[in-house]
């Protein structure tokens, strides 16, 4: 969202962490949803980032009626932005279409119950900017309207070669990117996953990069039990680690696209042939500009108002 906002120089721009309303907002205020992007450490990380860039913040978009809104998820679309022009930007990989996904679709239950597997299904946005032609077909199959989809690429995955020149101290290793499945109430057999990584490594250096939302103490204990020689990292730039690795092992992580774009040997619980079709466009970092151009079209510059009269807000996770 920050990269996109750079292409709106002269506009009145605000940011907010992702937010909700209604009953979900009540649950958030009770700190029940701190494991999600609505609260806890995720929301605080967003606020810290916005503060570090000295960006104007309007929490929950409550101070103004915005001409244009950018968001990275439509699992919840607050009522106060439904009359604005709204652009949904694909953030990354979506969750598998499991039984909960099909129950949500069939019984028309709240989309957030199926997590990101229902991304794009609100139909409450004007345009949906997606990562690749493969993802366009993917979302069309789910029922997203073709006239709303624009293939732009996405700023966080459109220039993977830029990660190749970095100072990560190791190379030629097997990297394991773990998930926060258990912290978000999904099942994972972590012992089985670690043993799988050991088999793939087959004696090569094994490095685990833990998901930032994981229970570090538990995860480190498990890895040391079953793979005592492995190096475990809780912080650092995983994109740079992938660039220096020979092999990447994931479950349902979007970082698999970094590995595929860089030609790494990749393992994932998703079908690899399908993932190869979905890999985000590598357009040398121009996705943010392309997404901004979609915004310009929605604002309709045939109006007589100067650009400083337009007010935009970016809903950032």
Tab-separated table of C-alpha atoms in Angstrom:
chain	number	residue	atom	x	y	z
A	1	UNK	CA	0.000	0.000	0.000
A	2	UNK	CA	2.847	2.373	0.808
A	3	UNK	CA	4.491	1.687	-2.568
A	4	UNK	CA	1.210	2.411	-4.377
A	5	UNK	CA	0.701	5.637	-2.416
A	6	UNK	CA	4.015	7.011	-3.716
A	7	UNK	CA	2.371	7.454	-7.115
A	8	UNK	CA	-0.248	9.881	-5.764
A	9	UNK	CA	1.966	12.882	-5.124
A	10	UNK	CA	-0.134	15.994	-4.479
A	11	UNK	CA	-3.179	14.088	-3.261
A	12	UNK	CA	-4.497	14.201	0.314
A	13	UNK	CA	-3.540	10.723	1.513
A	14	UNK	CA	-4.221	8.875	4.777
A	15	UNK	CA	-3.522	5.383	6.057
A	16	UNK	CA	-5.230	3.065	8.516
A	17	UNK	CA	-4.558	-0.448	9.757
A	18	UNK	CA	-7.097	-2.976	8.488
A	19	UNK	CA	-10.307	-2.582	10.492
A	20	UNK	CA	-13.828	-3.888	10.998
A	21	UNK	CA	-17.221	-2.784	12.265
A	22	UNK	CA	-20.307	-4.334	13.846
A	23	UNK	CA	-19.954	-7.467	15.987
A	24	UNK	CA	-16.421	-8.134	14.730
A	25	UNK	CA	-15.347	-4.716	16.019
A	26	UNK	CA	-16.843	-5.551	19.426
A	27	UNK	CA	-14.823	-8.777	19.519
A	28	UNK	CA	-11.680	-6.868	18.518
A	29	UNK	CA	-12.162	-4.393	21.365
A	30	UNK	CA	-12.390	-7.370	23.738
A	31	UNK	CA	-8.935	-8.509	22.465
A	32	UNK	CA	-10.413	-11.765	21.190
A	33	UNK	CA	-9.063	-11.210	17.662
A	34	UNK	CA	-5.444	-10.387	18.474
A	35	UNK	CA	-4.298	-13.404	16.452
A	36	UNK	CA	-5.590	-11.682	13.289
A	37	UNK	CA	-4.525	-8.541	11.402
A	38	UNK	CA	-7.286	-6.653	13.227
A	39	UNK	CA	-5.348	-6.447	16.470
A	40	UNK	CA	-2.429	-7.524	18.619
A	41	UNK	CA	1.105	-7.508	17.263
A	42	UNK	CA	-0.018	-7.332	13.629
A	43	UNK	CA	-1.870	-4.057	14.106
A	44	UNK	CA	0.978	-2.655	16.178
A	45	UNK	CA	3.514	-3.545	13.475
A	46	UNK	CA	1.403	-1.665	10.950
A	47	UNK	CA	1.167	1.395	13.194
A	48	UNK	CA	4.922	1.276	13.817
A	49	UNK	CA	5.548	1.175	10.058
A	50	UNK	CA	3.204	4.098	9.387
A	51	UNK	CA	4.838	6.108	12.176
A	52	UNK	CA	8.324	5.332	10.853
A	53	UNK	CA	7.357	6.744	7.443
A	54	UNK	CA	5.646	9.784	9.048
A	55	UNK	CA	2.400	9.016	7.211
A	56	UNK	CA	-0.935	10.579	8.095
A	57	UNK	CA	-3.139	8.119	9.990
A	58	UNK	CA	-6.927	8.094	10.157
A	59	UNK	CA	-7.829	5.099	12.300
A	60	UNK	CA	-10.809	3.216	10.842
A	61	UNK	CA	-11.169	5.924	8.176
A	62	UNK	CA	-13.430	7.748	10.600
A	63	UNK	CA	-12.554	11.403	9.912
A	64	UNK	CA	-13.428	11.801	6.229
A	65	UNK	CA	-15.544	10.548	3.355
A	66	UNK	CA	-12.852	9.319	0.983
A	67	UNK	CA	-12.959	9.552	-2.806
A	68	UNK	CA	-10.817	6.455	-3.265
A	69	UNK	CA	-9.957	3.553	-0.951
A	70	UNK	CA	-7.273	0.900	-1.435
A	71	UNK	CA	-7.484	-2.311	0.584
A	72	UNK	CA	-5.636	-5.630	0.559
A	73	UNK	CA	-8.587	-7.780	1.712
A	74	UNK	CA	-12.349	-7.840	1.273
A	75	UNK	CA	-13.163	-10.487	3.873
A	76	UNK	CA	-14.583	-7.546	5.803
A	77	UNK	CA	-15.665	-4.376	3.970
A	78	UNK	CA	-16.636	-1.753	6.594
A	79	UNK	CA	-19.791	0.197	5.863
A	80	UNK	CA	-18.029	3.574	5.953
A	81	UNK	CA	-16.094	2.839	2.734
A	82	UNK	CA	-18.843	1.203	0.693
A	83	UNK	CA	-19.860	4.469	-0.984
A	84	UNK	CA	-16.279	5.279	-1.987
A	85	UNK	CA	-14.476	4.048	-5.069
A	86	UNK	CA	-12.759	0.892	-3.801
A	87	UNK	CA	-9.737	-0.943	-5.211
A	88	UNK	CA	-8.882	-4.378	-3.868
A	89	UNK	CA	-5.222	-5.333	-4.302
A	90	UNK	CA	-4.152	-8.952	-4.070
A	91	UNK	CA	-1.663	-9.273	-1.247
A	92	UNK	CA	-0.407	-12.797	-1.880
A	93	UNK	CA	-1.457	-16.419	-1.893
A	94	UNK	CA	-4.956	-17.384	-0.746
A	95	UNK	CA	-5.798	-20.234	1.627
A	96	UNK	CA	-6.848	-23.660	0.295
A	97	UNK	CA	-10.478	-24.246	-0.641
A	98	UNK	CA	-11.246	-26.613	2.218
A	99	UNK	CA	-14.546	-27.791	3.704
A	100	UNK	CA	-15.087	-24.476	5.525
A	101	UNK	CA	-14.700	-22.609	2.233
A	102	UNK	CA	-17.418	-24.687	0.595
A	103	UNK	CA	-19.723	-24.341	3.625
A	104	UNK	CA	-19.288	-20.555	3.556
A	105	UNK	CA	-20.112	-20.453	-0.163
A	106	UNK	CA	-23.101	-22.807	0.060
A	107	UNK	CA	-24.739	-21.338	3.165
A	108	UNK	CA	-23.670	-17.733	2.412
A	109	UNK	CA	-21.874	-17.441	5.751
A	110	UNK	CA	-19.507	-14.529	6.554
A	111	UNK	CA	-16.495	-14.706	4.236
A	112	UNK	CA	-13.941	-14.241	7.020
A	113	UNK	CA	-14.844	-17.676	8.438
A	114	UNK	CA	-12.993	-19.232	5.492
A	115	UNK	CA	-10.050	-16.836	5.786
A	116	UNK	CA	-8.359	-15.700	2.569
A	117	UNK	CA	-9.833	-18.528	0.473
A	118	UNK	CA	-12.792	-16.166	-0.100
A	119	UNK	CA	-10.655	-13.243	-1.263
A	120	UNK	CA	-12.395	-11.283	-4.018
A	121	UNK	CA	-15.841	-12.747	-3.427
A	122	UNK	CA	-17.463	-9.699	-1.780
A	123	UNK	CA	-18.136	-7.954	-5.123
A	124	UNK	CA	-18.091	-4.718	-3.085
A	125	UNK	CA	-15.085	-3.224	-4.885
A	126	UNK	CA	-14.774	-1.433	-8.220
A	127	UNK	CA	-11.542	-3.060	-9.372
A	128	UNK	CA	-9.457	-6.030	-8.223
A	129	UNK	CA	-5.731	-5.803	-9.055
A	130	UNK	CA	-4.224	-9.284	-9.295
A	131	UNK	CA	-0.735	-10.727	-9.539
A	132	UNK	CA	-0.788	-12.557	-12.881
A	133	UNK	CA	-2.865	-13.925	-15.738
A	134	UNK	CA	-2.864	-17.224	-13.874
A	135	UNK	CA	-4.469	-15.547	-10.879
A	136	UNK	CA	-7.024	-13.865	-13.150
A	137	UNK	CA	-8.176	-17.308	-14.278
A	138	UNK	CA	-8.040	-18.534	-10.670
A	139	UNK	CA	-10.374	-15.790	-9.421
A	140	UNK	CA	-12.666	-16.052	-12.441
A	141	UNK	CA	-13.194	-19.719	-11.613
A	142	UNK	CA	-14.285	-18.697	-8.114
A	143	UNK	CA	-16.870	-16.324	-9.515
A	144	UNK	CA	-15.160	-12.916	-9.527
A	145	UNK	CA	-16.550	-10.705	-12.307
A	146	UNK	CA	-14.153	-10.461	-15.260
A	147	UNK	CA	-14.828	-6.760	-15.817
A	148	UNK	CA	-13.538	-6.016	-12.315
A	149	UNK	CA	-10.208	-7.849	-12.602
A	150	UNK	CA	-7.073	-6.018	-13.748
A	151	UNK	CA	-3.755	-7.875	-14.101
A	152	UNK	CA	-1.154	-5.475	-12.715
A	153	UNK	CA	1.281	-7.587	-10.737
A	154	UNK	CA	1.707	-6.886	-7.018
A	155	UNK	CA	4.478	-4.706	-5.549
A	156	UNK	CA	5.721	-7.192	-2.943
A	157	UNK	CA	6.415	-9.974	-5.501
A	158	UNK	CA	7.157	-8.287	-8.837
A	159	UNK	CA	10.951	-7.907	-8.763
A	160	UNK	CA	12.410	-11.007	-7.121
A	161	UNK	CA	15.821	-10.612	-8.778
A	162	UNK	CA	16.373	-7.587	-6.534
A	163	UNK	CA	16.859	-9.999	-3.597
A	164	UNK	CA	19.859	-11.746	-5.136
A	165	UNK	CA	22.472	-9.223	-4.013
A	166	UNK	CA	22.367	-9.357	-0.219
A	167	UNK	CA	24.514	-9.955	2.869
A	168	UNK	CA	22.870	-13.074	4.333
A	169	UNK	CA	25.919	-15.015	5.619
A	170	UNK	CA	24.998	-18.529	4.374
A	171	UNK	CA	24.499	-20.034	0.933
A	172	UNK	CA	23.685	-23.401	-0.684
A	173	UNK	CA	21.389	-24.495	2.143
A	174	UNK	CA	17.865	-25.856	2.522
A	175	UNK	CA	15.487	-23.203	3.867
A	176	UNK	CA	12.262	-24.077	5.683
A	177	UNK	CA	9.632	-21.327	5.963
A	178	UNK	CA	7.258	-22.354	8.746
A	179	UNK	CA	3.644	-21.246	9.164
A	180	UNK	CA	1.414	-19.932	11.937
A	181	UNK	CA	-1.263	-22.552	11.242
A	182	UNK	CA	-1.598	-23.577	14.870
A	183	UNK	CA	-1.698	-19.995	16.102
A	184	UNK	CA	-4.615	-19.335	13.731
A	185	UNK	CA	-6.466	-22.511	14.786
A	186	UNK	CA	-5.582	-24.702	11.817
A	187	UNK	CA	-4.159	-28.202	12.059
A	188	UNK	CA	-0.497	-28.912	11.454
A	189	UNK	CA	1.627	-31.957	12.236
A	190	UNK	CA	4.870	-30.102	12.957
A	191	UNK	CA	6.850	-33.266	13.732
A	192	UNK	CA	5.971	-34.706	10.311
A	193	UNK	CA	6.917	-31.408	8.641
A	194	UNK	CA	10.329	-31.271	10.335
A	195	UNK	CA	11.101	-34.892	9.442
A	196	UNK	CA	10.121	-34.182	5.827
A	197	UNK	CA	12.571	-31.267	5.783
A	198	UNK	CA	15.323	-33.523	7.122
A	199	UNK	CA	14.725	-36.070	4.334
A	200	UNK	CA	14.836	-33.389	1.654
A	201	UNK	CA	17.983	-31.822	3.125
A	202	UNK	CA	19.715	-35.213	3.142
A	203	UNK	CA	22.682	-33.963	5.112
A	204	UNK	CA	22.800	-30.424	3.717
A	205	UNK	CA	22.682	-27.401	6.038
A	206	UNK	CA	19.101	-26.895	7.206
A	207	UNK	CA	17.802	-23.464	8.233
A	208	UNK	CA	14.329	-22.812	9.664
A	209	UNK	CA	12.864	-19.300	9.431
A	210	UNK	CA	9.927	-19.083	11.838
A	211	UNK	CA	6.728	-17.242	10.963
A	212	UNK	CA	6.567	-13.962	12.967
A	213	UNK	CA	3.204	-14.940	14.456
A	214	UNK	CA	4.426	-18.280	15.783
A	215	UNK	CA	4.972	-19.377	19.355
A	216	UNK	CA	8.765	-19.184	19.100
A	217	UNK	CA	9.497	-21.115	22.283
A	218	UNK	CA	7.378	-24.087	21.226
A	219	UNK	CA	8.627	-24.064	17.632
A	220	UNK	CA	12.309	-23.877	18.600
A	221	UNK	CA	11.877	-26.711	21.100
A	222	UNK	CA	10.270	-28.939	18.458
A	223	UNK	CA	12.962	-28.256	15.876
A	224	UNK	CA	15.785	-28.879	18.337
A	225	UNK	CA	14.152	-32.176	19.308
A	226	UNK	CA	13.836	-33.597	15.801
A	227	UNK	CA	16.523	-31.660	13.896
A	228	UNK	CA	19.109	-30.690	16.540
A	229	UNK	CA	21.723	-29.575	13.983
A	230	UNK	CA	19.373	-27.141	12.240
A	231	UNK	CA	19.741	-23.377	12.572
A	232	UNK	CA	16.545	-21.620	13.706
A	233	UNK	CA	15.963	-17.932	12.896
A	234	UNK	CA	13.149	-15.819	14.336
A	235	UNK	CA	13.878	-12.632	12.395
A	236	UNK	CA	15.527	-11.439	9.218
A	237	UNK	CA	14.545	-10.887	5.587
A	238	UNK	CA	13.231	-14.223	4.331
A	239	UNK	CA	13.360	-13.043	0.707
A	240	UNK	CA	17.119	-12.611	0.973
A	241	UNK	CA	17.404	-16.021	2.646
A	242	UNK	CA	15.496	-17.630	-0.236
A	243	UNK	CA	17.811	-15.929	-2.742
A	244	UNK	CA	20.864	-17.531	-1.093
A	245	UNK	CA	19.266	-20.969	-0.648
A	246	UNK	CA	19.263	-23.982	-2.983
A	247	UNK	CA	15.959	-25.407	-1.763
A	248	UNK	CA	12.822	-23.853	-0.250
A	249	UNK	CA	10.311	-25.883	1.789
A	250	UNK	CA	6.931	-24.378	2.721
A	251	UNK	CA	3.367	-25.420	3.486
A	252	UNK	CA	0.943	-22.661	2.485
A	253	UNK	CA	3.254	-19.652	2.372
A	254	UNK	CA	3.240	-16.974	-0.330
A	255	UNK	CA	7.058	-16.881	-0.160
A	256	UNK	CA	6.970	-19.963	-2.368
A	257	UNK	CA	6.559	-17.490	-5.257
A	258	UNK	CA	9.941	-15.951	-4.476
A	259	UNK	CA	11.536	-19.379	-4.766
A	260	UNK	CA	9.749	-20.191	-8.013
A	261	UNK	CA	10.562	-16.822	-9.575
A	262	UNK	CA	14.243	-17.334	-8.719
A	263	UNK	CA	14.309	-20.879	-10.078
A	264	UNK	CA	14.837	-22.621	-6.741
A	265	UNK	CA	13.931	-26.228	-5.976
A	266	UNK	CA	10.620	-25.737	-4.165
A	267	UNK	CA	8.345	-27.896	-1.995
A	268	UNK	CA	4.830	-26.838	-0.992
A	269	UNK	CA	1.557	-28.392	0.173
A	270	UNK	CA	-0.026	-26.660	-2.838
A	271	UNK	CA	0.227	-28.268	-6.274
A	272	UNK	CA	3.490	-26.998	-7.770
A	273	UNK	CA	2.289	-27.044	-11.378
A	274	UNK	CA	-0.637	-24.846	-10.375
A	275	UNK	CA	1.690	-22.523	-8.434
A	276	UNK	CA	3.925	-22.093	-11.482
A	277	UNK	CA	0.903	-20.802	-13.425
A	278	UNK	CA	0.081	-18.348	-10.623
A	279	UNK	CA	3.563	-16.837	-10.076
A	280	UNK	CA	3.241	-13.026	-9.944
A	281	UNK	CA	4.395	-11.078	-12.989
A	282	UNK	CA	8.038	-10.033	-12.786
A	283	UNK	CA	7.694	-6.524	-14.202
A	284	UNK	CA	10.824	-5.012	-12.593
A	285	UNK	CA	8.949	-3.222	-9.805
A	286	UNK	CA	6.337	-1.365	-11.843
A	287	UNK	CA	3.232	-2.966	-10.283
A	288	UNK	CA	2.616	-0.097	-7.849
A	289	UNK	CA	2.483	2.380	-10.730
A	290	UNK	CA	0.123	0.141	-12.717
A	291	UNK	CA	-2.203	-0.150	-9.695
A	292	UNK	CA	-2.094	3.630	-9.193
A	293	UNK	CA	-3.154	4.074	-12.819
A	294	UNK	CA	-6.255	1.994	-12.091
A	295	UNK	CA	-6.967	4.498	-9.308
A	296	UNK	CA	-6.531	7.465	-11.637
A	297	UNK	CA	-9.114	5.992	-13.985
A	298	UNK	CA	-11.618	5.546	-11.157
A	299	UNK	CA	-11.131	9.115	-9.931
A	300	UNK	CA	-11.947	10.359	-13.446
A	301	UNK	CA	-9.650	13.297	-14.096
A	302	UNK	CA	-12.168	14.874	-16.426
A	303	UNK	CA	-13.521	16.527	-13.290
A	304	UNK	CA	-12.590	20.179	-12.844
A	305	UNK	CA	-11.403	19.664	-9.266
A	306	UNK	CA	-7.630	19.979	-8.703
A	307	UNK	CA	-5.937	16.803	-7.478
A	308	UNK	CA	-5.470	18.181	-3.950
A	309	UNK	CA	-9.270	18.072	-3.595
A	310	UNK	CA	-9.226	14.277	-3.840
A	311	UNK	CA	-8.863	12.358	-0.579
A	312	UNK	CA	-7.492	8.802	-0.535
A	313	UNK	CA	-7.047	6.244	2.208
A	314	UNK	CA	-4.970	3.063	2.154
A	315	UNK	CA	-6.136	0.213	4.392
A	316	UNK	CA	-2.894	-1.532	5.253
A	317	UNK	CA	-2.357	-4.918	6.873
